[in-house]
XYZ file of C-alpha atoms in Angstrom:
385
model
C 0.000 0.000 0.000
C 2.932 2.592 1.006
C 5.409 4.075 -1.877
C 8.820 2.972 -1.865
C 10.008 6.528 -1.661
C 8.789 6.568 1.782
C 11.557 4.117 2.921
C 13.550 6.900 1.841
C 12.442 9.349 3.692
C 13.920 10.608 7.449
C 11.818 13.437 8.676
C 13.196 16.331 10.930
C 12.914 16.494 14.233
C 11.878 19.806 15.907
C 12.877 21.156 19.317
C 10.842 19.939 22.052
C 7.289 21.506 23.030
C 6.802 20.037 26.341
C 3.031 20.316 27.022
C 3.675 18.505 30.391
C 5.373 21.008 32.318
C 5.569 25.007 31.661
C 9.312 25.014 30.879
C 11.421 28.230 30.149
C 11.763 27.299 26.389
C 15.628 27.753 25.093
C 15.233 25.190 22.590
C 13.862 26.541 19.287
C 15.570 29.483 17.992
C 12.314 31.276 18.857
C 12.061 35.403 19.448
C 11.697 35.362 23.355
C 9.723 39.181 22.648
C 6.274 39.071 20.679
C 5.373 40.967 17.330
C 5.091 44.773 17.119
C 1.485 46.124 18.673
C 1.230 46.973 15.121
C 0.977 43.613 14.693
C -1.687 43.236 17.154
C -3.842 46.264 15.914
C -3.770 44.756 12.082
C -5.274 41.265 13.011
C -7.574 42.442 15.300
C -8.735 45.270 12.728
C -8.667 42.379 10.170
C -10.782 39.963 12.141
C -13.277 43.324 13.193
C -13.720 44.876 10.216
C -12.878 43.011 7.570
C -14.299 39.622 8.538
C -15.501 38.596 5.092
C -11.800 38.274 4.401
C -11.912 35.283 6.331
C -14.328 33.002 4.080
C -12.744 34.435 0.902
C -9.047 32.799 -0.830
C -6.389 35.207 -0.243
C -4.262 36.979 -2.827
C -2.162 33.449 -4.133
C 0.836 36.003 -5.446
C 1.075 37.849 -2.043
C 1.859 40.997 -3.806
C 1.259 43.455 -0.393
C 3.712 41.456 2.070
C 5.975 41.114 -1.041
C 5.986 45.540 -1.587
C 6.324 45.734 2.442
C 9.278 43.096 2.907
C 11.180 44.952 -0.412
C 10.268 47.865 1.458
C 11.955 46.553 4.705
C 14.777 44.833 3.136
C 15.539 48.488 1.673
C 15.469 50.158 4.933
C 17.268 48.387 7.109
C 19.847 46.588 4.360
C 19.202 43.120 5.638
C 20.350 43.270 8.659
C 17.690 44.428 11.586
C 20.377 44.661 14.488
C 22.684 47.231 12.867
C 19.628 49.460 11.540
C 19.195 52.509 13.227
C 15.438 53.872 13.923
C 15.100 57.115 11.613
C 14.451 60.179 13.381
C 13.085 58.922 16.498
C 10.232 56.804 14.372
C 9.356 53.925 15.947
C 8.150 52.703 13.362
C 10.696 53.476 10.237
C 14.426 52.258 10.077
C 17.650 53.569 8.007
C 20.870 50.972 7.322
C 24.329 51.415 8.631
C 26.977 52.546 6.298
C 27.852 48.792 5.520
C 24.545 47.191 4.955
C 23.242 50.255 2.365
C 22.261 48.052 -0.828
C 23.658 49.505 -4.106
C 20.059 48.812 -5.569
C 16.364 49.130 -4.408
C 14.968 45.769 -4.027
C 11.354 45.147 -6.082
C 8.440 43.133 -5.563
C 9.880 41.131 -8.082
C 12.820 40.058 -6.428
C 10.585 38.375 -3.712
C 8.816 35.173 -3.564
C 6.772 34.064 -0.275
C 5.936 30.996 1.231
C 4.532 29.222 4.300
C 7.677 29.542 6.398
C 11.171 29.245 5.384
C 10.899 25.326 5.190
C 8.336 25.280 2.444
C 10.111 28.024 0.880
C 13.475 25.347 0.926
C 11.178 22.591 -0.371
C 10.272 24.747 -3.480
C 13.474 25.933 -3.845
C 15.047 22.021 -3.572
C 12.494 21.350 -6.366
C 13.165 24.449 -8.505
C 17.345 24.153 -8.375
C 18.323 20.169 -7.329
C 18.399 17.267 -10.053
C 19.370 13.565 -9.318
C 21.632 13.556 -11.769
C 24.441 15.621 -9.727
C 24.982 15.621 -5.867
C 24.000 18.889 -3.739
C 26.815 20.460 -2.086
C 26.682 21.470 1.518
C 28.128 21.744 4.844
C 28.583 18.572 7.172
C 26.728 20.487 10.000
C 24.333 22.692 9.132
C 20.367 22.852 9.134
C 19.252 19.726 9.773
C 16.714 20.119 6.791
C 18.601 19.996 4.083
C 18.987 16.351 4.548
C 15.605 15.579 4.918
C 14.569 17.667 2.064
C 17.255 15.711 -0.016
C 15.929 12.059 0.229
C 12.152 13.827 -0.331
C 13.383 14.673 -3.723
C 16.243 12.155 -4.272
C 18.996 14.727 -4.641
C 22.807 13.063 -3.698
C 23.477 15.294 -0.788
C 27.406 15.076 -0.410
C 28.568 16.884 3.074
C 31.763 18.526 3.518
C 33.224 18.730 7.173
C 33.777 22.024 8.787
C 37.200 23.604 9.798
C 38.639 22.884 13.307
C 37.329 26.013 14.305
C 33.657 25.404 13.198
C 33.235 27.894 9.870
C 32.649 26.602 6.658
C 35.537 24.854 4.601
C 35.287 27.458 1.313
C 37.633 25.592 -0.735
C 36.999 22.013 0.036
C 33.140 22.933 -1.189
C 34.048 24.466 -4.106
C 36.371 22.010 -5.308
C 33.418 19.201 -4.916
C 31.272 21.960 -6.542
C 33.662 22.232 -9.441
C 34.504 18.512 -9.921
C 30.893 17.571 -10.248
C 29.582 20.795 -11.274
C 26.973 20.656 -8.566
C 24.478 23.533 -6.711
C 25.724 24.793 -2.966
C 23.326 25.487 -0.059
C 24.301 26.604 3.199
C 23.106 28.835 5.793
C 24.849 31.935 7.048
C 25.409 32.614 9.835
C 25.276 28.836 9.826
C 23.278 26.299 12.532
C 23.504 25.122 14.547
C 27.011 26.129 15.178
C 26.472 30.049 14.853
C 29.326 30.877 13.009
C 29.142 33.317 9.496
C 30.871 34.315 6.729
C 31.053 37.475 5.353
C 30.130 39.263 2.742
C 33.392 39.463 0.564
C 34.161 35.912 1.316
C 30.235 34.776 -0.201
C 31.482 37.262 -3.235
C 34.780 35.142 -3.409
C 32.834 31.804 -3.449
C 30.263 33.017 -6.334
C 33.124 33.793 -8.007
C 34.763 30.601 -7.990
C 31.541 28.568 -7.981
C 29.658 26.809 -11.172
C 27.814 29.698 -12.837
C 25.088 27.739 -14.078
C 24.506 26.075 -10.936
C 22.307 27.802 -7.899
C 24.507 28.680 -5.088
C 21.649 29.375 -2.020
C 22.443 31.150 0.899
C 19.787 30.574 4.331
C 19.592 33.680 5.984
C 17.606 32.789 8.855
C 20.045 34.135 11.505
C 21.405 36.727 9.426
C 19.518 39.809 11.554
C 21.848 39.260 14.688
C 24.871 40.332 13.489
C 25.997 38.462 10.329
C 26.118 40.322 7.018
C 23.907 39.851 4.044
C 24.716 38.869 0.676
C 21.325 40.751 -0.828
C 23.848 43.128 -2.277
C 25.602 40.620 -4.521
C 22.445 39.954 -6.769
C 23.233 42.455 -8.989
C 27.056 40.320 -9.873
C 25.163 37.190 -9.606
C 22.473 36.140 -11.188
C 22.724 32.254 -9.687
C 22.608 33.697 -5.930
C 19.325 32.783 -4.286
C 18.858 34.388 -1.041
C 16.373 32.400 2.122
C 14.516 34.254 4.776
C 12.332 34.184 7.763
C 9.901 35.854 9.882
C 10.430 33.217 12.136
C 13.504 34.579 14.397
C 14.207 38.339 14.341
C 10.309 39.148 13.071
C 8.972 36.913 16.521
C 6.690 35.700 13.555
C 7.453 31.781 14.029
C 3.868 31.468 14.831
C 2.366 32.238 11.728
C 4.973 30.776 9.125
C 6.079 33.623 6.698
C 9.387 32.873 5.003
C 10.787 34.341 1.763
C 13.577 34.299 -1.360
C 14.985 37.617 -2.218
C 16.515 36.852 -5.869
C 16.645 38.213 -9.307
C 13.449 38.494 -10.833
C 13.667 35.435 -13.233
C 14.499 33.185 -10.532
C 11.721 33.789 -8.489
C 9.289 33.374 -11.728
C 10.965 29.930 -11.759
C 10.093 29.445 -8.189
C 6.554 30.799 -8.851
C 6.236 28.149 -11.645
C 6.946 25.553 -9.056
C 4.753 26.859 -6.548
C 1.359 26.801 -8.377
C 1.811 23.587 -9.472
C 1.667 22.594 -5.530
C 0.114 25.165 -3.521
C -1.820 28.403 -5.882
C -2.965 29.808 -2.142
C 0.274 29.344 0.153
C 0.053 32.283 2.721
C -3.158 33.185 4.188
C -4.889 36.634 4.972
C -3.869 36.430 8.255
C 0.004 36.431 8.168
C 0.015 38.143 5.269
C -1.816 40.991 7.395
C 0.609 40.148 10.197
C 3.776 40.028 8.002
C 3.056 43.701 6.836
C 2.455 44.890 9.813
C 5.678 43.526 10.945
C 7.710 45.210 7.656
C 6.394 48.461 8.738
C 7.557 48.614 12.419
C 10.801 46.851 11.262
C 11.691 49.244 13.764
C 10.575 47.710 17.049
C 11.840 44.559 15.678
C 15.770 46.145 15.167
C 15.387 46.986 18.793
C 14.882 43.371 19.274
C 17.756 42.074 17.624
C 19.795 44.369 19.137
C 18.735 43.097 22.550
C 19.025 39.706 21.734
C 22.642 40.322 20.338
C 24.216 42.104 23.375
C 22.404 39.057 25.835
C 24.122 36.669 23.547
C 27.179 38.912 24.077
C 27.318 38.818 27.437
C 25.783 35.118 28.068
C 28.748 33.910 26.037
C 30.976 35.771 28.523
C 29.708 34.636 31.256
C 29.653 30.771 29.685
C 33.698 31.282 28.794
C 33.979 32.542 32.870
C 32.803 29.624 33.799
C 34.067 26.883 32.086
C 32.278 26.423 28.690
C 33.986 26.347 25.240
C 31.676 28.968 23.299
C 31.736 28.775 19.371
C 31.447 32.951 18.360
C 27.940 33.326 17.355
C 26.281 35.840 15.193
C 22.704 34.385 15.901
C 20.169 34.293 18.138
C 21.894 31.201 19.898
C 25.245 29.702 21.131
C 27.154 26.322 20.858
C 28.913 25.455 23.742
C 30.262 22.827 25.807
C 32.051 21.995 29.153
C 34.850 19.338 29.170
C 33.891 16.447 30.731
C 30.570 16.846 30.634
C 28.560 14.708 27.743
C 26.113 17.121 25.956
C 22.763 14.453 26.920
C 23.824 15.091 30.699
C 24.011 18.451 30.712
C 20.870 19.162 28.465
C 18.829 16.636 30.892
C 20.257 18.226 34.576
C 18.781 21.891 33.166
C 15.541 20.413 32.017
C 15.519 19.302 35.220
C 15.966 22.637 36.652
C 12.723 23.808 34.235
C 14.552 25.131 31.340
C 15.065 23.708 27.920
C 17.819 23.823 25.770
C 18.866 21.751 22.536
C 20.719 18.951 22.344
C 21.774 17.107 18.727
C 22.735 13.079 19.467
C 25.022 13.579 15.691
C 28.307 12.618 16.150
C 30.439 15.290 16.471
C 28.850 17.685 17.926
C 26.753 15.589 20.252
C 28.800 17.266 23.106
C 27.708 20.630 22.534
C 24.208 22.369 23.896
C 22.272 24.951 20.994
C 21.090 27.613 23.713
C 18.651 30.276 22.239
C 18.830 33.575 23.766
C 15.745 34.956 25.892
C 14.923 38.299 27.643
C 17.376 39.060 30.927
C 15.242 37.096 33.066
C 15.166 34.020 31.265
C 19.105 34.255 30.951
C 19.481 34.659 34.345
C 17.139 31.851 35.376
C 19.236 30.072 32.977
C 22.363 31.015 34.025
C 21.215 29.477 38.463
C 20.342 26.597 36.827
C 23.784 26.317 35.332
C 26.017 27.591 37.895
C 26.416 23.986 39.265
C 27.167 22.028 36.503
């Protein structure tokens, strides 16, 4: 009765949602501060007013949340934590000096889906063949190889450096010798660690040109540096985002490509021949919302990056090996101490954190950071281990 292909298949595992206990969750990568009040007011205005909208399909081509996130994307750069609110607005935002994009980004450029693991799924389909493996890091999201036996793509994993980043070279040689597509995600998970900008530039430039070469920039708003600027030199670069993490939008499953315009036509094509209606009134009323205050959510980030700052300070003072992070999380350790025992003694404590049983980096805890009073609670329960 079942299809072969689902011997094939090895789903992914989430972090834990305990519904036995009310745990301080650390697990997930989640934004520990909810949406904007602007948020708030357009559902609730939505739901009030325009109820109708309810019983009726929603716009299948997104075009609103696609103007607002171009609209974002343009004023902060890409990167929420380093954009400055303009003028005392809460509610508008202005890049740093290094984020500024040498080109406004268009409706065109953007494609939306149900979260950014649809959005991978369609973009697996669009960009992967069979014929030729997929070229990515040994540790990274823990989706790629899932979404990889879905479609039967060879998914050929190249170990990291000593010191956790991304080996450039040995990817683009397997790249080159096979003439393959690259995915990873930058900063990358669940290690934390992220290239920058010139060094994505330097692998485009060495990579195959007729091959997509996708960069997951899920993390990216905590302090890593986007590559949105580079679409204008590269025309194979396909950029992944979220609403998930810096947006505190994981609840409602917006994710996004920001591309050149013919690549997200091809992603389109792929789309409505699975899912014509993906996003729904709802988050598409939440996501603008959210791209308008991108304000509130840059002071966000911001807060999230100093905690991590300073929790990974605090971590190195007492005894934990801390990986540099430029996400919403660390990777750490403490000698020996395995990575199940430690995760286990702070659930007992009430707090979750994530622990990965994959060989070689089974030791290390992913800890997402909360508010201040989470991290502190956190940081009791620790002080003992």
């Amino acid at each position: 009765m079942l299809s072969k292909r689902l011997d094939n298949l090895h789903p992914y595992v989430p972090g834990e949602q305990p519904k036995d206990r009310d745990y301080i969750k650390l697990n997930a990568n989640e934004n520990p501060y909810p949406p904007s009040e602007a948020v708030e007011e357009a559902v609730r205005a939505l739901v009030s007013k325009k109820r109708m909208s309810l019983a009726l399909y929603p716009d299948p081509a997104s075009e609103k949340l696609r103007d607002a996130i171009a609209s974002m994307i343009n004023c902060t750069g890409g990167v929420l934590c380093r954009a400055v609110g303009k003028d005392g607005d809460e509610f508008a935002c202005e890049p740093c000096e290094s984020d500024k994009l040498p080109f406004e980004v268009t409706r065109d450029m953007v494609f939306c889906g149900n979260g950014s693991d649809e959005v991978l799924s369609l973009v697996f389909y669009t960009f992967f063949d069979s014929d030729r493996p997929l070229i990515s890091p040994e540790h990274s999201y823990s989706f790629y190889p899932v979404y990889a036996g879905y479609y039967g793509i060879p998914l050929k994993k190249i170990p990291l450096n000593a010191d956790w980043t991304l080996d450039k070279k040995a990817m683009l040689k397997s790249a080159l010798e096979t003439d393959s597509p690259i995915i990873f995600a930058n900063p990358n998970a669940p290690t934390g660690r992220a290239l920058t900008r010139d060094e994505i530039r330097k692998m485009l430039e060495s990579a195959p040109k007729d091959r997509a070469f996708i960069v997951d920039e899920a993390y990216v708003d905590f302090g890593g540096e986007s590559a949105i600027s580079l679409l204008g030199e590269f025309k194979n670069l396909v950029i992944v985002r979220t609403f998930s993490k810096s947006m505190s939008l994981a609840g409602l499953r917006i994710g996004y490509v920001i591309a050149n315009p013919e690549v997200i036509r091809a992603i389109e094509t792929v789309k409505n021949s699975f899912n014509h209606f993906p996003i729904d009134v709802i988050a598409q009323t939440a996501g603008i919302a959210a791209c308008r205050s991108c304000a509130y959510s840059a002071k966000n980030a911001r807060a999230i990056a100093d905690e991590r700052d300073s929790f990974s300070a605090w971590l190195e003072k007492h005894g934990w090996t801390v990986i540099p992070s430029s996400t919403n999380f660390v990777f750490a350790k403490k000698d020996g101490k395995s990575g199940e025992s430690l995760y286990r003694a702070i659930k007992e404590k009430g707090l979750l954190v994530r622990h990965f049983a994959t060989a070689g980096i089974d030791d290390y805890l992913r800890i997402t950071i909360g508010t201040s009073e989470q991290m502190n609670a956190l940081k009791t329960a620790m002080e003992t281990l």
